[in-house]
């Protein structure tokens, strides 16, 4: 027997509730939740994702060295 949830909020209702909760945060709470991020940096600066190619490069070098040996 499956139980249907008694209340299932819509995505808009969730967004509104989250916004109302964030409005009650103190400055200290806001800083705690933005660990490692400056508010100005998050709002004004976009950086592309970084891809670590170290493993790929080392495998290619190994293959090349084995082929030329």
mmCIF file with all atom_site columns, C-alpha atoms in Angstrom:
data_model
loop_
_atom_site.group_PDB
_atom_site.id
_atom_site.type_symbol
_atom_site.label_atom_id
_atom_site.label_alt_id
_atom_site.label_comp_id
_atom_site.label_asym_id
_atom_site.label_entity_id
_atom_site.label_seq_id
_atom_site.pdbx_PDB_ins_code
_atom_site.Cartn_x
_atom_site.Cartn_y
_atom_site.Cartn_z
_atom_site.occupancy
_atom_site.B_iso_or_equiv
_atom_site.pdbx_formal_charge
_atom_site.auth_seq_id
_atom_site.auth_comp_id
_atom_site.auth_asym_id
_atom_site.auth_atom_id
_atom_site.pdbx_PDB_model_num
ATOM 1  C CA . UNK A 1 1  ? 0.000  0.000  0.000   1.00 0.00 ? 1  UNK A CA 1
ATOM 2  C CA . UNK A 1 2  ? 1.515  3.330  -1.087  1.00 0.00 ? 2  UNK A CA 1
ATOM 3  C CA . UNK A 1 3  ? 0.958  6.347  1.061   1.00 0.00 ? 3  UNK A CA 1
ATOM 4  C CA . UNK A 1 4  ? 0.343  9.616  -0.781  1.00 0.00 ? 4  UNK A CA 1
ATOM 5  C CA . UNK A 1 5  ? 1.973  12.668 0.800   1.00 0.00 ? 5  UNK A CA 1
ATOM 6  C CA . UNK A 1 6  ? -0.485 14.900 2.626   1.00 0.00 ? 6  UNK A CA 1
ATOM 7  C CA . UNK A 1 7  ? 1.197  18.041 1.361   1.00 0.00 ? 7  UNK A CA 1
ATOM 8  C CA . UNK A 1 8  ? 3.464  18.426 -1.639  1.00 0.00 ? 8  UNK A CA 1
ATOM 9  C CA . UNK A 1 9  ? 4.606  22.028 -2.261  1.00 0.00 ? 9  UNK A CA 1
ATOM 10 C CA . UNK A 1 10 ? 5.204  23.330 -5.752  1.00 0.00 ? 10 UNK A CA 1
ATOM 11 C CA . UNK A 1 11 ? 8.671  24.544 -6.773  1.00 0.00 ? 11 UNK A CA 1
ATOM 12 C CA . UNK A 1 12 ? 7.390  28.144 -6.565  1.00 0.00 ? 12 UNK A CA 1
ATOM 13 C CA . UNK A 1 13 ? 6.108  27.590 -3.027  1.00 0.00 ? 13 UNK A CA 1
ATOM 14 C CA . UNK A 1 14 ? 9.486  26.136 -2.026  1.00 0.00 ? 14 UNK A CA 1
ATOM 15 C CA . UNK A 1 15 ? 11.317 29.119 -3.556  1.00 0.00 ? 15 UNK A CA 1
ATOM 16 C CA . UNK A 1 16 ? 9.083  31.593 -1.730  1.00 0.00 ? 16 UNK A CA 1
ATOM 17 C CA . UNK A 1 17 ? 9.457  29.773 1.604   1.00 0.00 ? 17 UNK A CA 1
ATOM 18 C CA . UNK A 1 18 ? 13.253 29.664 1.227   1.00 0.00 ? 18 UNK A CA 1
ATOM 19 C CA . UNK A 1 19 ? 13.315 33.381 0.448   1.00 0.00 ? 19 UNK A CA 1
ATOM 20 C CA . UNK A 1 20 ? 11.235 34.158 3.543   1.00 0.00 ? 20 UNK A CA 1
ATOM 21 C CA . UNK A 1 21 ? 13.546 32.043 5.704   1.00 0.00 ? 21 UNK A CA 1
ATOM 22 C CA . UNK A 1 22 ? 16.666 33.771 4.315   1.00 0.00 ? 22 UNK A CA 1
ATOM 23 C CA . UNK A 1 23 ? 15.138 37.168 5.170   1.00 0.00 ? 23 UNK A CA 1
ATOM 24 C CA . UNK A 1 24 ? 15.177 36.188 8.856   1.00 0.00 ? 24 UNK A CA 1
ATOM 25 C CA . UNK A 1 25 ? 18.899 35.342 8.849   1.00 0.00 ? 25 UNK A CA 1
ATOM 26 C CA . UNK A 1 26 ? 21.210 37.561 10.863  1.00 0.00 ? 26 UNK A CA 1
ATOM 27 C CA . UNK A 1 27 ? 24.399 38.867 9.207   1.00 0.00 ? 27 UNK A CA 1
ATOM 28 C CA . UNK A 1 28 ? 26.369 36.224 11.128  1.00 0.00 ? 28 UNK A CA 1
ATOM 29 C CA . UNK A 1 29 ? 24.075 33.449 9.880   1.00 0.00 ? 29 UNK A CA 1
ATOM 30 C CA . UNK A 1 30 ? 24.393 34.733 6.306   1.00 0.00 ? 30 UNK A CA 1
ATOM 31 C CA . UNK A 1 31 ? 28.211 34.686 6.590   1.00 0.00 ? 31 UNK A CA 1
ATOM 32 C CA . UNK A 1 32 ? 28.111 31.192 8.085   1.00 0.00 ? 32 UNK A CA 1
ATOM 33 C CA . UNK A 1 33 ? 26.103 29.903 5.149   1.00 0.00 ? 33 UNK A CA 1
ATOM 34 C CA . UNK A 1 34 ? 28.355 31.607 2.577   1.00 0.00 ? 34 UNK A CA 1
ATOM 35 C CA . UNK A 1 35 ? 31.506 29.850 3.805   1.00 0.00 ? 35 UNK A CA 1
ATOM 36 C CA . UNK A 1 36 ? 34.393 30.473 1.452   1.00 0.00 ? 36 UNK A CA 1
ATOM 37 C CA . UNK A 1 37 ? 32.478 32.886 -0.766  1.00 0.00 ? 37 UNK A CA 1
ATOM 38 C CA . UNK A 1 38 ? 32.413 36.634 -0.710  1.00 0.00 ? 38 UNK A CA 1
ATOM 39 C CA . UNK A 1 39 ? 28.916 37.979 -1.315  1.00 0.00 ? 39 UNK A CA 1
ATOM 40 C CA . UNK A 1 40 ? 30.331 40.460 -3.839  1.00 0.00 ? 40 UNK A CA 1
ATOM 41 C CA . UNK A 1 41 ? 32.260 37.739 -5.666  1.00 0.00 ? 41 UNK A CA 1
ATOM 42 C CA . UNK A 1 42 ? 29.203 35.497 -5.992  1.00 0.00 ? 42 UNK A CA 1
ATOM 43 C CA . UNK A 1 43 ? 27.036 38.312 -7.357  1.00 0.00 ? 43 UNK A CA 1
ATOM 44 C CA . UNK A 1 44 ? 29.507 40.015 -9.686  1.00 0.00 ? 44 UNK A CA 1
ATOM 45 C CA . UNK A 1 45 ? 31.966 37.450 -10.987 1.00 0.00 ? 45 UNK A CA 1
ATOM 46 C CA . UNK A 1 46 ? 31.513 34.286 -13.023 1.00 0.00 ? 46 UNK A CA 1
ATOM 47 C CA . UNK A 1 47 ? 34.380 31.877 -13.484 1.00 0.00 ? 47 UNK A CA 1
ATOM 48 C CA . UNK A 1 48 ? 34.364 28.963 -15.912 1.00 0.00 ? 48 UNK A CA 1
ATOM 49 C CA . UNK A 1 49 ? 34.576 25.465 -14.446 1.00 0.00 ? 49 UNK A CA 1
ATOM 50 C CA . UNK A 1 50 ? 38.068 24.108 -13.971 1.00 0.00 ? 50 UNK A CA 1
ATOM 51 C CA . UNK A 1 51 ? 38.971 20.687 -15.295 1.00 0.00 ? 51 UNK A CA 1
ATOM 52 C CA . UNK A 1 52 ? 41.908 18.811 -13.818 1.00 0.00 ? 52 UNK A CA 1
ATOM 53 C CA . UNK A 1 53 ? 43.724 17.230 -16.762 1.00 0.00 ? 53 UNK A CA 1
ATOM 54 C CA . UNK A 1 54 ? 46.696 15.949 -14.752 1.00 0.00 ? 54 UNK A CA 1
ATOM 55 C CA . UNK A 1 55 ? 45.728 12.274 -15.000 1.00 0.00 ? 55 UNK A CA 1
ATOM 56 C CA . UNK A 1 56 ? 44.938 12.540 -18.706 1.00 0.00 ? 56 UNK A CA 1
ATOM 57 C CA . UNK A 1 57 ? 48.236 14.272 -19.460 1.00 0.00 ? 57 UNK A CA 1
ATOM 58 C CA . UNK A 1 58 ? 50.272 11.766 -17.480 1.00 0.00 ? 58 UNK A CA 1
ATOM 59 C CA . UNK A 1 59 ? 48.601 8.829  -19.267 1.00 0.00 ? 59 UNK A CA 1
ATOM 60 C CA . UNK A 1 60 ? 49.311 10.390 -22.669 1.00 0.00 ? 60 UNK A CA 1
ATOM 61 C CA . UNK A 1 61 ? 52.953 10.965 -21.742 1.00 0.00 ? 61 UNK A CA 1
ATOM 62 C CA . UNK A 1 62 ? 53.257 7.354  -20.558 1.00 0.00 ? 62 UNK A CA 1
ATOM 63 C CA . UNK A 1 63 ? 51.742 6.034  -23.812 1.00 0.00 ? 63 UNK A CA 1
ATOM 64 C CA . UNK A 1 64 ? 54.014 8.228  -25.934 1.00 0.00 ? 64 UNK A CA 1
ATOM 65 C CA . UNK A 1 65 ? 57.119 7.216  -23.988 1.00 0.00 ? 65 UNK A CA 1
ATOM 66 C CA . UNK A 1 66 ? 56.228 3.511  -24.396 1.00 0.00 ? 66 UNK A CA 1
ATOM 67 C CA . UNK A 1 67 ? 55.672 3.953  -28.142 1.00 0.00 ? 67 UNK A CA 1
ATOM 68 C CA . UNK A 1 68 ? 58.973 5.761  -28.691 1.00 0.00 ? 68 UNK A CA 1
ATOM 69 C CA . UNK A 1 69 ? 61.034 3.426  -26.489 1.00 0.00 ? 69 UNK A CA 1
#
